[in-house]
Amino acid sequence: MTILFYIAGAIAVIASIAVILQTNIVHALLYMVVSLLSVAVVFYVLGAPFAAMLEAIVYAGAIMVLFLFVIMMLNLGQHTRDEEKSWLTPGGWILPSILSAVLLLQLVNVISELNFDILPEQVGVMQVSALLFGPYVIAVELASILLLAGLVAAYHLAKSK
Amino acid sequence: MIKLIADTLLTQVRTLWLVFIKLFKKKDTVEYPDKQPYMFPRWRGRIILSRDPDGEERCVACNLCAVACPVDCIALQKGEMEDGRWYPEFFRINFSRCIMCGFCEEACPTNAIQLTPDFEMAEYKRQDMVWEKEDLLINGTGKYHDYNFYRVAGKQIKGKDKGEALNESAPIDVRSLMP
Amino acid sequence: MDLSIGSPLTIGLILGVVIITAALLITVERRLLGFWQERLGPNRVGWFGSLQVVADMIKIFTKEDWIPPFADKFSFVVAPGIIMTVVLLSFAVIPFSPNLGVIDSNIGVLFVLAMASLGAYSVMLGGLSSDNKYALLGSLRAAAQMISYEVFMGISLLGVIALTGSFNLREIVESQSDGWYIVPQFIGFVIFLIAGVAESHRLPFDIPEAEQEICAGYHTEYSGMKFGMFFVAEYIGLVLISSLITVLFFGGWLGPDFLPSVAWFAIKAFGFIAFFILMRAAVPRPRYDQLMTYGWLFLLPLSLLNLLVTGAIILST
Ligand code: SF4
Ligand code: SF4
């Protein structure tokens, strides 16, 4: 299982880098889907199958599809690809990458001091739901109110014309 | 609302049922090469050139069929025999253009060109779809058995003078004073 | 012979049977459609047309595999692979009989839903990368349709899941030993059926590939084996939906003892496959906006209501 974890993690990292470097937006999106799916595998290996499946259904399956949907409507062609290429100059990416490298070092430092293991048993749907509707019920309700507001707003935007 | 839903549901189920029982109905398909379908006598299929009851070519190369043809697929050339009869020197139908409309048959004054109930004329090479007179001409009268153009038309040829055609009176002698 | 759950032999067997069934379905569907339209269907190759599938396969394999020069090659090649992988992976969690299956997963239903939602990529990428207006229109329609009907599909299943108390498809089957879920969950079944057809975009909901409107929709530019993969994946999806309905609402392998449990499963699943083909023969295709309105304004409230009532009944007993 540990080896699965490392493979999936490596795929996630590589795919995420590829998302940034890709100039073809559709390919970038595909890499992003791959990255999300490998994160789902990471979740699964860590013992959270429910979270893994939700990652696949909600992020990879719904949100990214909507991204792709929007891209389809935008009608991007070769010229956007060239534009993207021209934006990716060393002057643009060196500083952010140095900064994030420093952050990464810190992160690795912190993580190496933590001690955690792959969970001995899987956290099933039951446990997650019990938690959601037990101690965290306020958070769930707040989130649903937020979503409701979003729904109403979307309805309003679609109607007003 | 409830009624609408019920109606919609019922009609869908009824449709499904009606289509389902077709499983046991007789099929409309005719399994063609094994079972030949019945072709109606007036079906417009392969074109032939017929002969009159005496065994002579009926076609008089009048070119009416070529004019009538909407896709211009008939080509022919007039020739004349010693006795004064006209005949086509060549007669060519390009069946890859022919639309089997039957206009040529309608136009023909001599019933020479006729459409028959044969439709199996597919070829692998397009050039093979061009039929010459030898391919078109048959040794028979086709659909009209007794008709002979030169017998009824007033045309004068050797051996048949004016006024000798069927149902034809002798020409009026303009020099005579008799009525 | 190791035929337990998840042994390599079992996996190979299931994979082979599923693919062969899907290929056979091409012929079966053409024959059945023929009968229902008062025709005979293909009956020339082999005994009563039984070898038609071989002829079809030879044709598909030997056809020119053409990638249009204007297409986005990478996405164009990847797209048919995605749908094939995704539908085949979904079979991993289907329980065919008490001891036949690939994995015994606690998140079976979720896995199927996740795979179904990933299937949308194939259709969308295929259409987008073809760089063809019909393909683009088709994949736009497909995206909207698949995302929408995923929602109803998921919610309609929740009733069954609430009754069982588990996402495990095996447990769902076992809990139906004293009554199939078709009775208490009839509304859920109808919604799942409709959403299933829409999800696998078969007729009457084949709006993404409606021939009469937009050529072949998202696979307009595909040919040869790539088209074949889309084509076969559609049939595998049909088998998948039928198996799912069997498992979720019709007691899966359960049945009287005189037949083995796999046979019961196969009989029920084939019944649904035939029903889907009948639907294709009988029901006309709705318009695109009708499909959307129908989904969001009718199916969604209905499925939510179904869930609420089911929940209330479970709580009160
Ligand atoms: S059937 Fe019509 S198209 Fe054919 S040769 Fe006669 S006139 Fe021309
Ligand atoms: S076939 Fe008939 S219409 Fe045509 S040239 Fe001969 S006589 Fe005239």
XYZ file of C-alpha atoms and ligand atoms in Angstrom:
673
model
C 0.000 0.000 0.000
C 2.837 2.384 0.832
C 4.337 1.978 -2.594
C 0.942 2.824 -4.107
C 0.914 5.942 -2.001
C 4.282 7.099 -3.272
C 3.467 6.341 -6.884
C 0.175 8.208 -6.688
C 1.850 11.099 -4.915
C 4.557 11.341 -7.542
C 1.952 11.277 -10.308
C 0.035 14.035 -8.560
C 3.125 16.226 -8.305
C 4.256 15.635 -11.869
C 0.792 16.185 -13.260
C 0.411 19.403 -11.315
C 3.704 20.701 -12.705
C 2.551 19.727 -16.159
C -0.648 21.702 -15.627
C 1.413 24.832 -15.133
C 3.801 24.188 -17.997
C 1.233 23.169 -20.596
C 0.323 25.832 -23.116
C -2.505 23.854 -24.635
C -5.325 24.482 -22.231
C -7.174 21.252 -22.948
C -4.059 19.206 -22.243
C -3.476 21.220 -19.086
C -6.984 20.336 -17.974
C -6.373 16.683 -18.673
C -3.270 16.795 -16.504
C -5.303 18.442 -13.802
C -7.826 15.610 -13.937
C -4.990 13.113 -13.659
C -3.636 14.997 -10.683
C -7.033 15.007 -8.967
C -7.495 11.304 -9.615
C -4.105 10.487 -8.160
C -4.999 12.553 -5.113
C -8.093 10.376 -4.873
C -5.859 7.307 -4.896
C -3.768 8.903 -2.161
C -6.907 9.382 -0.101
C -7.888 5.788 -0.669
C -4.513 4.474 0.376
C -4.567 6.658 3.457
C -7.769 4.905 4.485
C -10.489 7.290 3.384
C -12.326 5.599 0.507
C -15.348 7.839 0.841
C -13.262 10.976 0.463
C -11.457 9.351 -2.471
C -14.692 8.647 -4.296
C -16.043 12.115 -3.597
C -12.819 13.564 -4.966
C -13.327 11.572 -8.137
C -17.047 12.311 -8.456
C -17.119 15.950 -7.456
C -13.759 17.349 -8.529
C -12.695 15.166 -11.416
C -16.172 14.243 -12.524
C -18.199 17.402 -12.156
C -16.107 20.514 -11.643
C -13.445 19.766 -14.211
C -16.111 18.748 -16.692
C -17.640 22.170 -16.236
C -14.214 23.738 -16.836
C -13.931 21.779 -20.037
C -17.447 22.844 -20.936
C -16.525 26.498 -20.604
C -13.353 25.986 -22.632
C -15.426 24.448 -25.384
C -17.556 27.572 -25.532
C -14.557 29.907 -25.592
C -13.235 28.600 -28.910
C -9.541 28.830 -28.117
C -7.159 28.153 -30.947
C -3.524 28.268 -31.871
C -3.215 31.945 -31.046
C -3.984 31.417 -27.353
C -1.359 28.705 -27.306
C 1.216 31.129 -28.710
C 0.130 33.765 -26.249
C 0.565 31.343 -23.364
C 4.019 30.453 -24.645
C 5.053 34.086 -24.832
C 3.959 34.643 -21.257
C 6.093 31.834 -19.916
C 9.432 33.700 -19.803
C 12.162 32.911 -17.269
C 11.778 36.356 -15.751
C 8.226 35.452 -14.990
C 8.649 32.084 -13.395
C 12.030 32.177 -11.639
C 11.065 34.244 -8.640
C 7.805 32.434 -7.826
C 9.505 29.085 -8.149
C 12.321 30.101 -5.811
C 9.786 31.304 -3.292
C 7.743 28.123 -3.544
C 10.908 26.038 -3.284
C 11.666 27.739 0.034
C 8.111 27.030 1.157
C 8.490 23.424 0.059
C 11.648 23.070 2.127
C 9.841 24.347 5.171
C 6.947 22.024 4.497
C 9.214 19.007 4.177
C 10.932 20.040 7.385
C 7.640 20.235 9.249
C 6.333 16.984 7.840
C 9.482 15.067 8.659
C 9.019 15.913 12.309
C 5.416 14.758 12.332
C 4.726 11.116 12.935
C 1.783 9.679 11.139
C 0.888 6.429 9.607
C -1.478 5.053 7.115
C -4.679 4.515 9.032
C -4.998 0.947 10.283
C -8.590 0.680 9.111
C -10.671 2.471 6.547
C -12.912 5.319 7.530
C -16.220 4.203 6.106
C -19.169 6.177 4.905
C -20.964 5.594 8.202
C -18.256 7.214 10.292
C -17.998 10.194 7.986
C -21.744 10.737 8.005
C -21.946 10.307 11.765
C -19.299 12.989 12.145
C -20.921 15.296 9.613
C -24.324 15.145 11.232
C -22.966 14.923 14.780
C -20.281 17.343 15.912
C -20.018 19.210 12.613
C -23.688 19.671 11.900
C -23.370 23.460 12.128
C -20.697 23.468 9.444
C -22.831 21.285 7.188
C -25.821 23.560 7.643
C -23.747 26.669 6.978
C -22.301 25.119 3.853
C -25.751 24.201 2.630
C -26.981 27.735 3.252
C -24.037 29.031 1.247
C -24.893 26.673 -1.578
C -28.517 27.711 -1.401
C -27.464 31.333 -1.745
C -25.406 30.379 -4.753
C -28.362 28.524 -6.217
C -30.696 31.466 -5.755
C -28.144 33.815 -7.259
C -27.649 31.577 -10.262
C -31.392 31.339 -10.741
C -31.706 35.106 -10.527
C -28.902 35.673 -13.046
C -30.415 33.196 -15.438
C -33.877 34.730 -15.124
C -33.134 38.446 -15.343
C -33.213 39.387 -18.977
C -50.739 17.593 -13.763
C -51.473 14.109 -12.423
C -53.588 13.424 -15.472
C -50.809 14.619 -17.760
C -48.265 12.387 -16.091
C -50.596 9.403 -16.137
C -51.443 9.969 -19.777
C -47.817 10.329 -20.762
C -46.822 7.244 -18.850
C -49.692 5.233 -20.269
C -49.025 6.262 -23.841
C -45.359 5.378 -23.453
C -46.169 1.983 -22.020
C -48.737 1.412 -24.762
C -46.172 2.339 -27.416
C -43.671 -0.058 -25.933
C -46.263 -2.824 -25.844
C -47.431 -2.242 -29.406
C -43.885 -2.341 -30.681
C -43.091 -5.370 -28.580
C -45.860 -7.535 -30.017
C -44.462 -6.891 -33.478
C -41.920 -9.540 -32.519
C -44.556 -12.125 -33.385
C -46.015 -10.459 -36.455
C -45.274 -11.354 -40.035
C -42.244 -9.479 -41.346
C -42.392 -7.252 -44.373
C -38.933 -8.088 -45.626
C -38.694 -9.902 -48.980
C -35.543 -11.983 -48.938
C -34.655 -10.851 -52.395
C -32.062 -13.005 -54.093
C -33.622 -16.168 -52.644
C -37.210 -15.145 -53.191
C -37.850 -13.119 -56.304
C -40.423 -10.433 -55.734
C -43.393 -10.171 -58.098
C -42.680 -7.425 -60.637
C -45.662 -5.648 -62.101
C -45.871 -5.778 -65.914
C -45.806 -2.040 -66.224
C -42.748 -1.685 -64.002
C -40.236 0.686 -65.549
C -36.975 -1.198 -65.665
C -34.389 -2.174 -68.265
C -35.019 -0.581 -71.655
C -35.331 -2.658 -74.833
C -35.773 -1.939 -78.519
C -38.479 -4.135 -80.004
C -39.251 -5.387 -83.490
C -42.534 -5.226 -85.345
C -44.575 -8.399 -86.036
C -42.734 -8.855 -89.331
C -39.418 -9.012 -87.578
C -38.179 -5.626 -88.737
C -36.745 -3.047 -86.388
C -39.451 -0.773 -85.143
C -37.259 2.215 -84.452
C -37.392 4.821 -87.179
C -34.630 7.006 -85.716
C -36.970 9.918 -85.233
C -34.955 11.119 -82.209
C -38.097 11.879 -80.200
C -36.927 9.700 -77.332
C -33.568 11.429 -77.209
C -35.335 14.765 -77.033
C -37.767 13.624 -74.373
C -35.119 12.129 -72.150
C -34.671 14.505 -69.203
C -31.101 13.381 -68.519
C -30.014 13.129 -72.137
C -28.791 9.590 -71.954
C -29.976 8.375 -75.369
C -27.773 8.847 -78.394
C -28.635 7.616 -81.904
C -27.796 8.197 -85.509
C -30.214 7.992 -88.406
C -29.555 5.696 -91.320
C -31.685 4.955 -94.383
C -32.225 1.682 -96.179
C -32.679 1.404 -99.972
C -36.396 0.905 -99.574
C -36.698 4.240 -97.828
C -37.080 2.956 -94.299
C -35.226 4.833 -91.619
C -33.318 2.945 -88.978
C -30.811 3.872 -86.244
C -27.224 3.283 -87.305
C -26.292 3.157 -83.713
C -28.481 3.454 -80.668
C -26.828 3.946 -77.318
C -28.331 4.296 -73.843
C -26.146 5.220 -70.924
C -27.835 3.377 -68.075
C -25.648 4.972 -65.465
C -27.538 8.179 -66.225
C -30.963 6.807 -67.036
C -33.475 7.472 -64.293
C -36.064 4.996 -65.596
C -38.630 7.720 -66.003
C -40.239 6.163 -69.053
C -40.510 9.398 -70.981
C -38.763 7.822 -73.949
C -41.428 5.140 -74.110
C -44.152 7.763 -73.994
C -42.520 9.783 -76.726
C -41.853 6.951 -79.144
C -44.335 6.968 -82.059
C -43.511 3.423 -83.104
C -43.552 1.651 -79.706
C -39.970 0.686 -80.431
C -38.451 1.679 -77.142
C -40.049 -0.019 -74.154
C -39.281 -0.402 -70.465
C -39.424 -3.910 -68.988
C -39.786 -5.234 -65.435
C -36.147 -6.280 -65.217
C -34.084 -4.292 -62.725
C -31.003 -6.436 -62.153
C -28.524 -4.469 -64.183
C -25.787 -3.527 -61.745
C -22.242 -3.581 -63.108
C -18.816 -3.280 -61.588
C -17.456 -1.020 -64.320
C -19.255 2.129 -65.233
C -18.433 1.721 -68.905
C -20.411 -1.523 -68.898
C -23.516 0.477 -68.169
C -23.471 1.944 -71.666
C -25.638 -0.349 -73.786
C -25.390 -0.453 -77.548
C -28.074 -1.341 -80.053
C -27.018 -5.007 -80.136
C -27.618 -5.171 -76.369
C -30.917 -3.368 -76.509
C -32.564 -4.954 -79.520
C -34.757 -7.999 -78.831
C -36.312 -10.501 -81.204
C -39.870 -9.779 -80.238
C -42.614 -7.276 -80.112
C -42.423 -6.414 -76.461
C -45.629 -5.224 -74.892
C -47.490 -4.362 -78.121
C -47.843 -7.392 -80.314
C -49.741 -6.225 -83.391
C -48.503 -2.739 -83.912
C -46.527 -2.018 -87.038
C -45.724 1.606 -87.702
C -45.311 1.381 -91.447
C -48.676 -0.390 -91.773
C -50.584 2.458 -90.181
C -48.484 5.470 -91.017
C -48.911 7.054 -94.373
C -45.205 7.057 -95.061
C -44.213 5.873 -98.463
C -41.569 3.226 -98.779
C -40.635 0.777 -101.435
C -43.356 -1.802 -101.796
C -45.979 0.293 -100.076
C -47.319 3.307 -101.796
C -49.303 6.209 -100.429
C -52.757 5.182 -99.367
C -51.900 1.552 -98.837
C -51.565 1.775 -95.119
C -54.159 0.325 -92.762
C -57.346 2.386 -92.430
C -56.023 4.761 -95.014
C -57.932 5.866 -98.101
C -56.139 6.410 -101.370
C -54.806 9.925 -101.841
C -57.111 12.339 -103.614
C -56.282 12.778 -107.262
C -56.240 16.572 -107.552
C -56.318 16.461 -111.324
C -59.570 14.528 -111.479
C -62.847 16.412 -111.566
C -64.747 13.623 -109.905
C -65.678 14.141 -106.247
C -9.193 -23.404 -11.046
C -9.368 -20.559 -8.632
C -12.716 -18.860 -9.137
C -12.972 -16.850 -5.958
C -13.583 -13.133 -5.876
C -10.712 -11.217 -7.384
C -8.566 -14.095 -8.620
C -6.840 -13.391 -11.939
C -8.873 -16.097 -13.634
C -12.133 -14.531 -12.489
C -11.051 -11.112 -13.631
C -10.056 -12.430 -17.026
C -13.282 -14.373 -17.303
C -15.454 -11.391 -16.443
C -13.533 -9.115 -18.777
C -13.808 -11.592 -21.620
C -17.489 -12.319 -21.068
C -18.359 -8.640 -20.832
C -16.518 -7.700 -24.009
C -17.858 -10.662 -25.952
C -21.381 -9.949 -24.735
C -21.035 -6.358 -25.833
C -19.812 -7.415 -29.246
C -22.618 -9.939 -29.584
C -25.072 -7.251 -28.612
C -24.296 -5.428 -31.840
C -25.852 -8.307 -33.737
C -28.559 -8.995 -31.192
C -29.603 -5.379 -31.234
C -29.738 -5.254 -35.013
C -31.808 -8.415 -35.127
C -34.200 -7.348 -32.390
C -34.571 -3.866 -33.827
C -35.361 -5.502 -37.132
C -38.066 -7.673 -35.627
C -39.617 -4.754 -33.842
C -39.668 -2.742 -37.006
C -41.242 -5.638 -38.962
C -37.976 -6.364 -40.719
C -35.738 -9.389 -40.485
C -32.445 -7.744 -39.622
C -29.068 -9.182 -40.635
C -29.577 -12.919 -41.254
C -27.096 -13.739 -43.997
C -23.746 -14.330 -42.313
C -23.692 -17.691 -40.617
C -26.611 -19.498 -39.097
C -29.454 -16.963 -38.736
C -26.908 -14.168 -38.856
C -24.944 -15.444 -35.880
C -21.614 -14.674 -37.501
C -22.578 -11.109 -38.324
C -20.598 -9.959 -35.317
C -17.445 -11.501 -36.800
C -18.061 -9.696 -40.055
C -18.630 -6.425 -38.209
C -15.453 -6.893 -36.223
C -13.381 -7.657 -39.306
C -14.751 -4.542 -40.907
C -14.016 -2.345 -37.921
C -10.505 -3.707 -37.451
C -9.450 -3.378 -41.052
C -10.916 0.019 -41.770
C -8.625 2.945 -42.312
C -7.953 4.664 -39.021
C -7.944 8.269 -40.019
C -6.869 11.117 -37.778
C -7.893 14.412 -39.337
C -4.923 16.760 -39.759
C -6.759 19.583 -38.005
C -7.523 17.506 -34.916
C -5.747 17.782 -31.602
C -3.968 14.436 -31.890
C -3.322 13.749 -28.232
C -6.882 14.278 -27.041
C -8.252 12.668 -30.180
C -6.430 9.430 -29.496
C -6.995 9.450 -25.751
C -10.762 10.017 -25.865
C -11.974 6.576 -27.011
C -9.597 4.915 -24.591
C -11.089 6.793 -21.663
C -14.634 5.593 -22.191
C -13.519 2.022 -22.775
C -11.435 1.986 -19.589
C -14.096 3.653 -17.549
C -16.959 1.346 -18.457
C -14.819 -1.742 -18.081
C -13.563 -0.555 -14.699
C -17.139 -0.122 -13.537
C -17.649 -3.864 -13.839
C -15.101 -4.331 -11.077
C -17.703 -3.763 -8.386
C -20.631 -5.604 -9.965
C -21.462 -8.796 -8.051
C -22.371 -11.462 -10.586
C -23.036 -14.211 -8.080
C -22.258 -14.874 -4.387
C -18.691 -15.788 -5.230
C -18.087 -14.242 -8.619
C -16.833 -10.709 -8.938
C -13.684 -8.658 -9.147
C -13.657 -6.814 -5.839
C -15.938 -6.677 -2.853
C -15.856 -2.982 -2.198
C -17.562 -0.976 0.483
C -17.922 1.956 -1.887
C -19.245 0.059 -4.872
C -22.088 2.382 -5.778
C -19.888 5.441 -5.414
C -17.275 3.831 -7.612
C -19.793 3.271 -10.382
C -20.974 6.864 -10.114
C -17.399 8.144 -10.206
C -16.648 6.114 -13.320
C -19.850 7.325 -14.953
C -18.868 10.912 -14.318
C -15.387 10.329 -15.715
C -16.978 8.908 -18.833
C -18.094 12.413 -19.712
C -14.480 13.320 -20.518
C -14.268 10.864 -23.316
C -17.268 12.311 -25.078
C -16.223 15.886 -24.488
C -12.606 15.421 -25.494
C -13.623 13.462 -28.542
C -15.861 16.268 -29.687
C -13.547 19.081 -28.740
C -10.419 17.631 -30.307
C -12.162 16.777 -33.588
C -12.375 20.467 -34.409
C -15.627 19.924 -36.226
C -18.758 21.908 -35.601
C -21.039 18.898 -35.381
C -18.671 17.164 -33.029
C -18.459 20.265 -30.877
C -22.231 20.630 -30.744
C -22.533 16.976 -29.880
C -20.076 17.146 -27.060
C -21.621 20.329 -25.671
C -24.924 18.516 -25.531
C -23.271 15.433 -24.087
C -21.581 17.400 -21.344
C -24.754 19.106 -20.212
C -26.773 15.926 -20.448
C -24.309 13.723 -18.638
C -23.657 16.144 -15.803
C -27.361 16.693 -15.273
C -28.427 13.086 -15.367
C -25.590 12.019 -13.091
C -27.325 14.039 -10.402
C -30.644 12.246 -10.727
C -28.924 8.928 -11.098
C -27.115 9.443 -7.812
C -30.129 10.695 -5.932
C -32.416 7.952 -7.213
C -30.001 5.374 -5.836
C -29.956 6.903 -2.384
C -33.305 5.313 -1.518
C -31.877 1.849 -2.098
C -28.750 2.757 -0.181
C -30.757 4.081 2.735
C -32.795 0.869 2.846
C -29.655 -1.276 2.830
C -27.485 0.976 4.909
C -24.445 0.301 2.757
C -22.776 1.284 -0.487
C -21.651 -2.274 -0.996
C -23.417 -3.803 -3.985
C -23.075 -7.297 -2.533
C -24.827 -6.270 0.646
C -27.487 -4.552 -1.413
C -28.212 -7.816 -3.201
C -28.188 -9.842 -0.010
C -30.573 -7.484 1.739
C -33.106 -8.110 -1.023
C -33.526 -11.764 -0.103
C -36.970 -11.033 1.320
C -38.288 -8.721 -1.370
C -36.729 -6.918 -4.274
C -36.301 -3.170 -4.057
C -38.378 -2.643 -7.150
C -41.476 -2.624 -4.914
C -40.537 -0.063 -2.261
C -38.331 1.924 -4.628
C -40.418 1.913 -7.782
C -40.000 5.641 -8.384
C -36.286 5.363 -7.774
C -36.171 2.533 -10.304
C -37.962 4.535 -12.987
C -35.693 7.529 -12.465
C -32.607 5.349 -12.495
C -33.768 3.696 -15.686
C -34.277 7.011 -17.439
C -31.062 8.476 -16.099
C -29.221 5.323 -17.069
C -30.354 5.609 -20.660
C -29.407 9.273 -20.709
C -26.063 8.539 -19.112
C -25.092 5.955 -21.692
C -26.626 8.239 -24.340
C -28.558 5.570 -26.091
C -31.731 6.163 -27.978
C -34.167 7.723 -27.169
C -31.729 10.025 -25.353
C -28.931 9.871 -27.896
C -29.054 13.610 -28.284
C -25.235 13.987 -28.322
C -25.023 11.842 -31.446
C -28.424 12.424 -33.014
C -27.766 11.401 -36.611
C -30.571 13.382 -38.110
C -29.492 16.649 -36.533
C -25.729 16.649 -36.108
C -24.329 13.759 -38.197
C -22.878 11.491 -35.575
C -22.237 14.121 -32.930
C -19.036 13.776 -31.016
C -17.680 10.852 -33.040
C -18.269 12.391 -36.441
C -14.551 12.449 -37.222
C -13.761 9.018 -35.826
C -13.226 5.973 -37.962
C -11.821 2.490 -37.764
C -10.944 1.061 -34.415
C -11.296 4.358 -32.560
C -14.879 4.590 -33.661
C -15.208 0.917 -32.828
C -14.139 1.637 -29.282
C -16.814 4.290 -28.869
C -19.263 1.905 -30.419
C -18.420 -1.096 -28.268
C -18.141 1.053 -25.162
C -21.728 2.128 -25.741
C -22.794 -1.506 -25.676
C -20.668 -2.255 -22.642
C -22.373 0.717 -21.009
C -25.695 -0.869 -21.897
C -24.656 -4.114 -20.241
C -23.427 -2.126 -17.259
C -26.670 -0.240 -16.777
C -28.668 -3.441 -17.115
C -26.467 -5.203 -14.565
C -26.774 -2.268 -12.211
C -30.556 -2.258 -12.426
C -30.554 -5.985 -11.823
C -28.326 -5.637 -8.798
C -29.971 -2.590 -7.276
C -33.648 -3.221 -7.870
C -34.168 -6.812 -8.990
C -32.245 -8.831 -6.477
C -29.148 -9.510 -8.551
C -28.361 -13.221 -8.490
C -31.290 -14.086 -6.193
C -33.856 -16.472 -7.595
C -35.325 -19.963 -7.196
C -32.803 -22.733 -6.764
C -33.289 -24.690 -9.971
C -30.911 -22.406 -11.857
C -27.429 -21.340 -10.734
C -27.223 -17.808 -9.405
C -25.134 -16.544 -12.329
C -27.869 -17.677 -14.676
C -30.466 -15.670 -12.787
C -28.238 -12.651 -13.005
C -27.711 -13.142 -16.715
C -31.414 -13.660 -17.404
C -32.446 -10.524 -15.553
C -29.684 -8.446 -17.089
C -30.553 -9.654 -20.558
C -34.184 -8.790 -19.937
C -33.164 -5.210 -19.348
C -30.865 -5.134 -22.327
C -33.793 -6.259 -24.456
C -35.955 -3.611 -22.826
C -33.447 -0.906 -23.708
C -33.404 -2.105 -27.282
C -37.193 -2.049 -27.267
C -37.058 1.524 -26.043
C -34.774 2.354 -28.905
C -37.246 0.842 -31.342
C -40.344 2.424 -29.855
C -39.696 5.779 -28.227
C -38.883 8.863 -30.304
C -36.030 11.155 -29.380
C -37.005 14.243 -27.375
C -35.681 17.664 -28.202
C -32.602 18.817 -26.332
C -34.311 21.479 -24.219
C -37.165 19.090 -23.472
C -34.692 16.615 -22.079
C -33.106 19.248 -19.847
C -36.395 20.674 -18.631
C -37.703 17.191 -17.988
C -34.644 16.349 -15.954
C -34.345 19.415 -13.808
C -37.987 20.309 -13.338
C -39.488 16.841 -13.081
C -36.959 14.145 -12.273
C -35.000 16.135 -9.708
C -37.983 17.045 -7.474
C -39.368 13.550 -7.892
C -36.141 11.877 -6.860
C -35.717 14.213 -3.897
C -39.288 13.477 -2.843
C -38.644 9.767 -3.184
C -35.574 10.100 -0.993
C -37.450 12.120 1.632
C -40.355 9.690 1.821
C -38.033 6.703 1.975
C -36.050 8.334 4.740
C -39.174 9.180 6.693
C -40.491 5.629 6.413
C -37.163 4.147 7.487
C -37.002 6.469 10.472
C -40.559 5.770 11.563
C -40.191 1.983 11.557
S -36.323 6.130 -69.132
Fe -36.167 8.368 -69.013
S -34.036 8.689 -68.511
Fe -34.147 6.598 -69.217
S -33.680 6.719 -71.360
Fe -35.897 6.876 -71.183
S -36.302 9.061 -71.126
Fe -34.131 8.818 -70.709
S -36.918 4.571 -80.267
Fe -38.832 5.491 -80.923
S -38.653 7.649 -80.344
Fe -36.595 6.781 -80.288
S -35.742 7.227 -82.254
Fe -36.591 5.165 -82.378
S -38.661 5.498 -83.127
Fe -37.946 7.501 -82.437
